[in-house]
Amino acid sequence: MHDPKAFREMHRARFNADPMIFAAPGRVNLIGEHTDYAEGFVMPAAINFATLAGISPRSDDKIAIYSENQGEEKVFDGVQAKGTKQWTDYPMGVAAILAGEGHKIPGFNLTIWSDVPLASGLSSSAALEVATAFAVLGLIGASYQGPKLAKICQRAENEFVGANCGIMDQFISINAKENHALLLDCRDLSYKLAPIPDHVALVIANTMVKHSVAGGDYPTRRRESEAACAVIASHRPGVTFLRDCTLEDLAKWGNEMEPKSYMRAKHVISENLRTVAAADALLKGDMKTLGRLMAEAHTSYSKDFEGSCVEADAMVALAQDLPGLIGARLTGGGFGGCTINLVEQSEAPAFAEALGARYAEQIGIVPQIHVCHASGGARRVE
Ligand code: GLA
């Protein structure tokens, strides 16, 4: 239902009021994985899958949230102080953080609908947070600069939902530009836009293996890489994040680290170098170099970071000799989810079909494959 009219009707029928409607996209990350919380570099693009949030005021102080995807409506006595470990924590978390920023949040009705595949590494959580933030801010007539709003949404996930994510997903959902990827410096949140040429399609291949940031592996990897950073920092006081570390540091002091920490740090430090080089290649239109860097990034993510899985490795391997492929890698938080394939536009439909058939035959699961393009960031929908 990318049809705002039908969505408006749905809200009207349930809440008997005309909503303001906002949309926030999901994303793929072309390169730069598990670097954002180490104040490093990432290069995501928003995709043409989005979450819609429709909002209307209420005459009491209650907050009613209906999700078409969950098929469920929950009503709360105003903004809650703590999460309840259910899907409403994402929108309620945003309202709670905004309240903590000093905004008076009145009662409201919120309708949510999304076609961002859930738990697939395409940032359905961030899309929900950002769509809610736009809706609540629209209701109270307030606004924030993109970077500040991204931080508010990230805090909702860190502090209210309890998932220790970085800033990438919320940032791109807000600040994306159509047909562009965005090289983000997660230290100061400055960014550069790089056009994705017309002849290149984003082909997203869902392994159908569920991924979750709240689950055990993401925080474990984060802790392991932070432990490696602490070893380097004990020798070099200027170091606060792996962003500050070099491969030379790793060569010097890697032997003082747990082997797993060493491997995680090797991935993160080298991934930062690859991501900056990849943005440079994209800006120059050098697709060959970009594809090579994506391949190296996948190997590093899979072997050193151990963030992949059998199915995602297969999806990447099966793409390699298909006509039109520029580069393929697992995208997002890892341990399942989707691969991103940059593919020559003219070959994209045949590529998608062949990859799907190969994966189904080898893995025994029928994958979902989407030929996408880079979309713009969150906005009000008229
Ligand atoms: C998830 C998190 C992001 C980032 C990626 C890994 O998507 O939400 O902040 O850490 O994983 O790059």
XYZ file of C-alpha atoms and ligand atoms in Angstrom:
394
model
C 0.000 0.000 0.000
C 2.342 2.728 -1.127
C -0.923 4.528 -1.715
C -1.218 7.331 0.847
C -4.941 7.611 0.093
C -5.659 4.085 1.273
C -3.440 4.683 4.306
C -5.317 7.897 5.123
C -8.611 6.015 4.901
C -7.307 3.326 7.217
C -6.437 5.911 9.877
C -9.759 7.725 9.398
C -11.809 4.559 9.701
C -10.091 3.574 12.953
C -9.652 6.933 14.671
C -12.285 9.073 13.003
C -9.799 11.863 12.274
C -7.751 13.039 9.323
C -4.031 12.260 9.829
C -0.849 14.048 8.817
C 1.213 11.404 7.015
C 4.985 10.952 6.968
C 7.234 8.387 5.269
C 10.719 7.194 6.279
C 12.783 4.791 4.126
C 14.813 1.697 4.987
C 18.387 1.474 3.707
C 21.172 -0.653 2.333
C 24.748 -0.073 3.311
C 27.061 -0.286 0.300
C 30.142 -0.598 2.514
C 31.347 0.242 6.053
C 29.966 -2.385 8.438
C 30.235 -2.192 12.247
C 32.270 0.972 11.885
C 29.602 3.507 12.929
C 29.802 2.903 16.691
C 33.603 3.080 16.408
C 33.220 6.640 15.033
C 34.294 5.427 11.582
C 32.905 5.676 8.043
C 29.803 4.157 6.410
C 28.287 4.507 2.938
C 24.561 3.725 2.965
C 21.751 4.630 0.547
C 18.032 4.754 1.315
C 15.818 2.334 -0.638
C 12.320 2.504 -2.057
C 10.821 0.585 0.857
C 9.372 2.774 3.586
C 7.382 3.055 6.786
C 4.358 5.353 6.826
C 3.187 7.037 10.026
C -0.169 8.821 10.184
C -0.908 10.979 13.209
C -3.917 12.894 14.556
C -4.515 14.609 17.899
C -6.835 13.231 20.611
C -9.028 15.047 23.073
C -7.629 13.017 26.009
C -3.970 12.386 26.961
C -3.881 8.811 25.711
C -1.542 7.529 23.036
C -3.044 4.930 20.675
C -0.688 3.146 18.304
C -1.980 0.856 15.574
C 0.334 -1.176 13.358
C -1.158 -2.667 10.238
C 1.823 -5.064 10.044
C 1.330 -6.314 13.600
C -2.461 -6.247 13.205
C -2.676 -4.755 16.672
C -3.644 -1.536 18.467
C -2.183 -0.578 21.854
C -3.395 2.284 24.021
C -1.228 3.939 26.682
C -1.962 6.568 29.351
C 0.435 9.074 27.829
C 4.212 8.821 27.293
C 5.743 5.840 29.088
C 9.008 5.976 31.032
C 10.157 2.452 30.162
C 9.822 -0.059 27.331
C 7.667 -3.170 27.561
C 9.683 -5.387 25.176
C 7.171 -5.206 22.356
C 6.939 -3.512 18.961
C 5.448 -0.342 20.453
C 8.795 0.358 22.167
C 10.137 1.872 18.924
C 7.463 4.581 18.474
C 6.962 5.049 22.228
C 10.741 5.341 22.691
C 10.827 8.241 20.256
C 7.971 9.999 22.086
C 9.754 9.402 25.413
C 13.073 10.832 24.207
C 11.291 13.874 22.723
C 9.496 14.371 26.042
C 12.881 14.152 27.784
C 14.107 16.926 25.478
C 11.483 19.174 27.040
C 8.608 18.812 24.564
C 5.105 18.502 25.938
C 3.659 15.491 24.107
C -0.158 15.581 23.929
C -2.371 12.550 23.363
C -2.363 11.235 19.784
C -3.448 8.444 17.472
C -0.702 6.896 15.369
C -1.159 4.484 12.465
C 1.851 2.605 11.151
C 2.342 0.619 7.984
C 5.605 -0.576 6.442
C 6.904 -2.509 3.462
C 10.501 -2.546 4.765
C 11.117 -6.277 5.303
C 11.409 -6.912 9.069
C 14.571 -8.333 10.661
C 16.337 -8.398 7.288
C 19.132 -5.901 7.902
C 17.322 -3.155 5.960
C 16.667 -0.896 8.968
C 12.993 -1.449 9.539
C 13.598 -0.255 13.125
C 15.151 3.048 12.090
C 12.408 3.632 9.496
C 9.804 3.178 12.236
C 11.635 5.500 14.633
C 12.176 8.200 12.029
C 8.604 8.061 10.678
C 7.318 8.372 14.260
C 9.685 11.255 15.041
C 8.511 13.185 11.967
C 4.890 12.491 12.903
C 5.169 13.573 16.543
C 7.210 16.648 15.627
C 4.643 17.477 12.925
C 1.878 17.194 15.509
C 3.540 19.544 17.989
C 4.899 21.894 15.329
C 8.593 21.393 16.158
C 11.583 20.391 14.045
C 15.246 19.428 14.361
C 18.274 19.489 12.107
C 18.931 16.092 10.468
C 21.952 15.082 12.591
C 20.235 16.018 15.882
C 17.072 14.150 14.943
C 19.082 11.073 13.948
C 20.647 11.103 17.420
C 17.231 11.377 19.080
C 16.003 8.320 17.149
C 19.209 6.414 17.937
C 18.723 7.215 21.627
C 15.190 5.809 21.452
C 16.683 2.523 20.269
C 19.667 2.556 22.673
C 17.889 3.759 25.813
C 14.267 2.674 25.406
C 14.379 -0.428 23.186
C 17.728 -1.513 24.630
C 19.504 -2.233 21.321
C 23.045 -0.927 21.178
C 23.019 0.288 17.549
C 25.126 3.062 16.015
C 23.936 6.153 14.130
C 24.034 4.974 10.487
C 20.466 3.759 9.956
C 18.634 6.702 11.495
C 20.988 9.141 9.805
C 20.460 7.832 6.280
C 16.702 7.451 6.715
C 16.542 11.193 7.450
C 19.287 12.609 5.227
C 19.238 10.399 2.122
C 19.094 11.878 -1.365
C 17.469 10.168 -4.348
C 19.953 8.327 -6.605
C 22.828 8.961 -4.208
C 24.837 7.078 -1.623
C 26.068 9.008 1.399
C 29.564 8.770 2.849
C 29.083 9.543 6.531
C 31.833 10.339 8.993
C 30.304 8.969 12.189
C 32.687 11.057 14.305
C 31.327 14.509 13.469
C 28.334 13.456 11.309
C 29.635 15.375 8.310
C 28.829 13.734 4.983
C 29.416 13.706 1.250
C 26.843 12.593 -1.324
C 28.014 10.376 -4.168
C 25.726 9.904 -7.192
C 24.890 6.317 -8.133
C 25.083 6.250 -11.952
C 21.846 5.592 -13.889
C 23.219 2.389 -15.341
C 23.658 0.814 -11.888
C 20.829 -0.985 -10.022
C 20.748 -1.927 -6.348
C 19.715 -5.560 -6.223
C 18.844 -6.639 -2.700
C 18.833 -10.382 -2.077
C 17.151 -11.537 1.118
C 18.642 -14.772 2.467
C 15.425 -15.143 4.531
C 17.626 -15.794 7.577
C 16.436 -13.472 10.327
C 18.736 -10.814 11.668
C 18.372 -8.791 14.878
C 20.465 -6.002 16.410
C 18.977 -6.666 19.848
C 20.145 -10.315 19.711
C 23.366 -11.625 21.239
C 25.867 -11.507 18.369
C 25.764 -7.797 17.571
C 26.606 -6.648 21.132
C 29.225 -9.396 21.461
C 31.035 -8.220 18.326
C 30.821 -4.651 19.564
C 32.368 -5.592 22.919
C 35.127 -7.615 21.259
C 36.160 -4.759 18.987
C 35.998 -2.265 21.849
C 38.292 -4.511 23.901
C 40.852 -4.377 21.077
C 40.622 -0.600 21.067
C 41.265 -0.489 24.821
C 44.552 -2.375 24.320
C 45.744 0.124 21.714
C 44.537 3.045 23.861
C 46.659 1.774 26.769
C 49.717 2.475 24.573
C 48.482 5.514 22.698
C 46.520 7.884 24.988
C 45.010 9.843 22.039
C 42.986 6.787 21.006
C 39.314 6.624 22.039
C 37.735 4.566 19.243
C 38.953 2.108 16.604
C 38.569 5.039 14.199
C 41.781 6.399 15.740
C 43.706 3.136 15.216
C 45.878 2.011 12.319
C 46.941 -1.354 10.921
C 50.418 -0.529 12.295
C 48.943 -0.246 15.815
C 47.418 -3.659 15.315
C 50.720 -5.121 14.146
C 52.482 -3.674 17.223
C 50.021 -4.545 19.982
C 47.746 -7.177 18.459
C 49.562 -9.902 20.393
C 48.209 -8.414 23.650
C 44.615 -8.926 22.464
C 42.302 -11.894 22.666
C 42.491 -13.532 19.215
C 38.822 -12.727 18.499
C 39.271 -9.087 19.471
C 42.264 -8.873 17.167
C 40.196 -10.200 14.261
C 37.277 -7.812 14.919
C 39.656 -4.847 15.072
C 41.358 -5.939 11.863
C 37.988 -5.837 10.134
C 36.954 -2.458 11.528
C 40.268 -0.692 10.873
C 40.578 -2.035 7.325
C 36.860 -1.425 6.650
C 37.288 2.282 7.378
C 40.066 2.465 4.774
C 37.953 0.557 2.239
C 34.894 2.722 2.826
C 36.708 5.995 2.192
C 38.331 4.476 -0.911
C 34.942 3.167 -2.106
C 33.351 6.621 -1.861
C 36.242 8.000 -3.859
C 35.751 5.298 -6.507
C 32.005 5.969 -6.712
C 32.598 9.718 -7.077
C 34.998 9.006 -9.932
C 32.595 6.518 -11.541
C 35.221 3.790 -11.102
C 32.841 0.845 -10.690
C 35.574 -1.736 -11.026
C 37.399 -0.490 -7.939
C 34.124 -0.128 -6.046
C 33.212 -3.746 -6.837
C 36.628 -5.005 -5.728
C 36.375 -3.102 -2.436
C 32.903 -4.560 -1.807
C 34.284 -8.064 -2.379
C 37.172 -7.435 0.023
C 34.728 -5.971 2.550
C 32.580 -9.105 2.423
C 35.564 -11.379 2.974
C 36.683 -9.257 5.922
C 33.140 -9.180 7.375
C 32.789 -12.931 6.995
C 36.279 -14.161 7.955
C 37.653 -11.595 10.419
C 34.482 -10.168 11.926
C 32.611 -13.490 11.651
C 29.470 -11.452 11.004
C 28.108 -13.497 8.104
C 26.420 -16.914 7.899
C 26.453 -19.860 5.483
C 23.440 -18.534 3.582
C 24.788 -14.986 3.102
C 28.198 -16.315 2.048
C 26.412 -18.525 -0.495
C 24.326 -15.602 -1.783
C 27.503 -13.582 -2.365
C 29.396 -16.489 -3.932
C 26.519 -17.416 -6.250
C 26.401 -13.860 -7.628
C 30.052 -13.741 -8.657
C 29.914 -15.000 -12.244
C 26.463 -13.679 -13.138
C 26.448 -11.155 -16.014
C 26.280 -7.519 -14.915
C 27.628 -7.896 -11.367
C 29.769 -4.971 -10.172
C 30.052 -5.927 -6.484
C 28.253 -8.002 -3.838
C 28.395 -8.203 -0.070
C 26.312 -8.832 3.023
C 24.733 -5.561 4.151
C 23.689 -4.374 7.635
C 24.174 -5.743 11.128
C 24.995 -9.293 9.982
C 24.218 -12.925 10.896
C 21.550 -13.110 8.196
C 19.489 -10.549 6.350
C 20.277 -9.310 2.860
C 23.129 -8.991 0.421
C 23.518 -5.864 -1.682
C 24.498 -6.395 -5.286
C 25.469 -3.501 -7.519
C 24.419 -4.671 -10.974
C 24.332 -3.153 -14.463
C 20.755 -1.921 -14.833
C 20.236 -3.666 -18.188
C 21.178 -7.030 -16.636
C 19.352 -6.543 -13.319
C 16.111 -8.493 -14.010
C 17.974 -11.515 -15.410
C 20.528 -11.269 -12.585
C 17.763 -11.290 -9.963
C 16.088 -14.303 -11.496
C 19.268 -16.330 -11.907
C 20.511 -15.532 -8.381
C 17.160 -16.497 -6.874
C 17.126 -19.814 -8.719
C 20.707 -20.655 -7.773
C 20.142 -19.841 -4.101
C 16.908 -21.832 -3.941
C 18.656 -24.826 -5.447
C 21.736 -24.693 -3.216
C 20.179 -23.598 0.090
C 16.644 -24.943 -0.274
C 15.010 -21.609 0.596
C 13.274 -19.356 -1.936
C 14.816 -15.904 -1.425
C 13.170 -12.540 -2.036
C 15.120 -10.481 -4.534
C 14.312 -6.814 -5.132
C 15.646 -4.564 -7.859
C 15.749 -1.181 -6.099
C 17.014 2.326 -6.561
C 18.357 4.846 -4.043
C 15.484 6.930 -2.706
C 15.212 10.240 -0.841
C 15.018 10.648 2.932
C 12.035 10.952 5.290
C 9.339 13.457 4.312
C 5.756 14.527 4.754
C 3.407 12.797 2.319
C 0.563 14.959 1.035
C 22.932 -2.201 12.366
C 23.035 -0.994 13.297
C 23.953 0.072 12.703
C 25.300 -0.521 12.292
C 25.109 -1.783 11.450
C 26.403 -2.487 11.168
O 22.283 -1.824 11.179
O 21.771 -0.437 13.522
O 24.128 1.124 13.610
O 26.104 -0.763 13.401
O 24.218 -2.696 12.070
O 27.180 -1.739 10.308
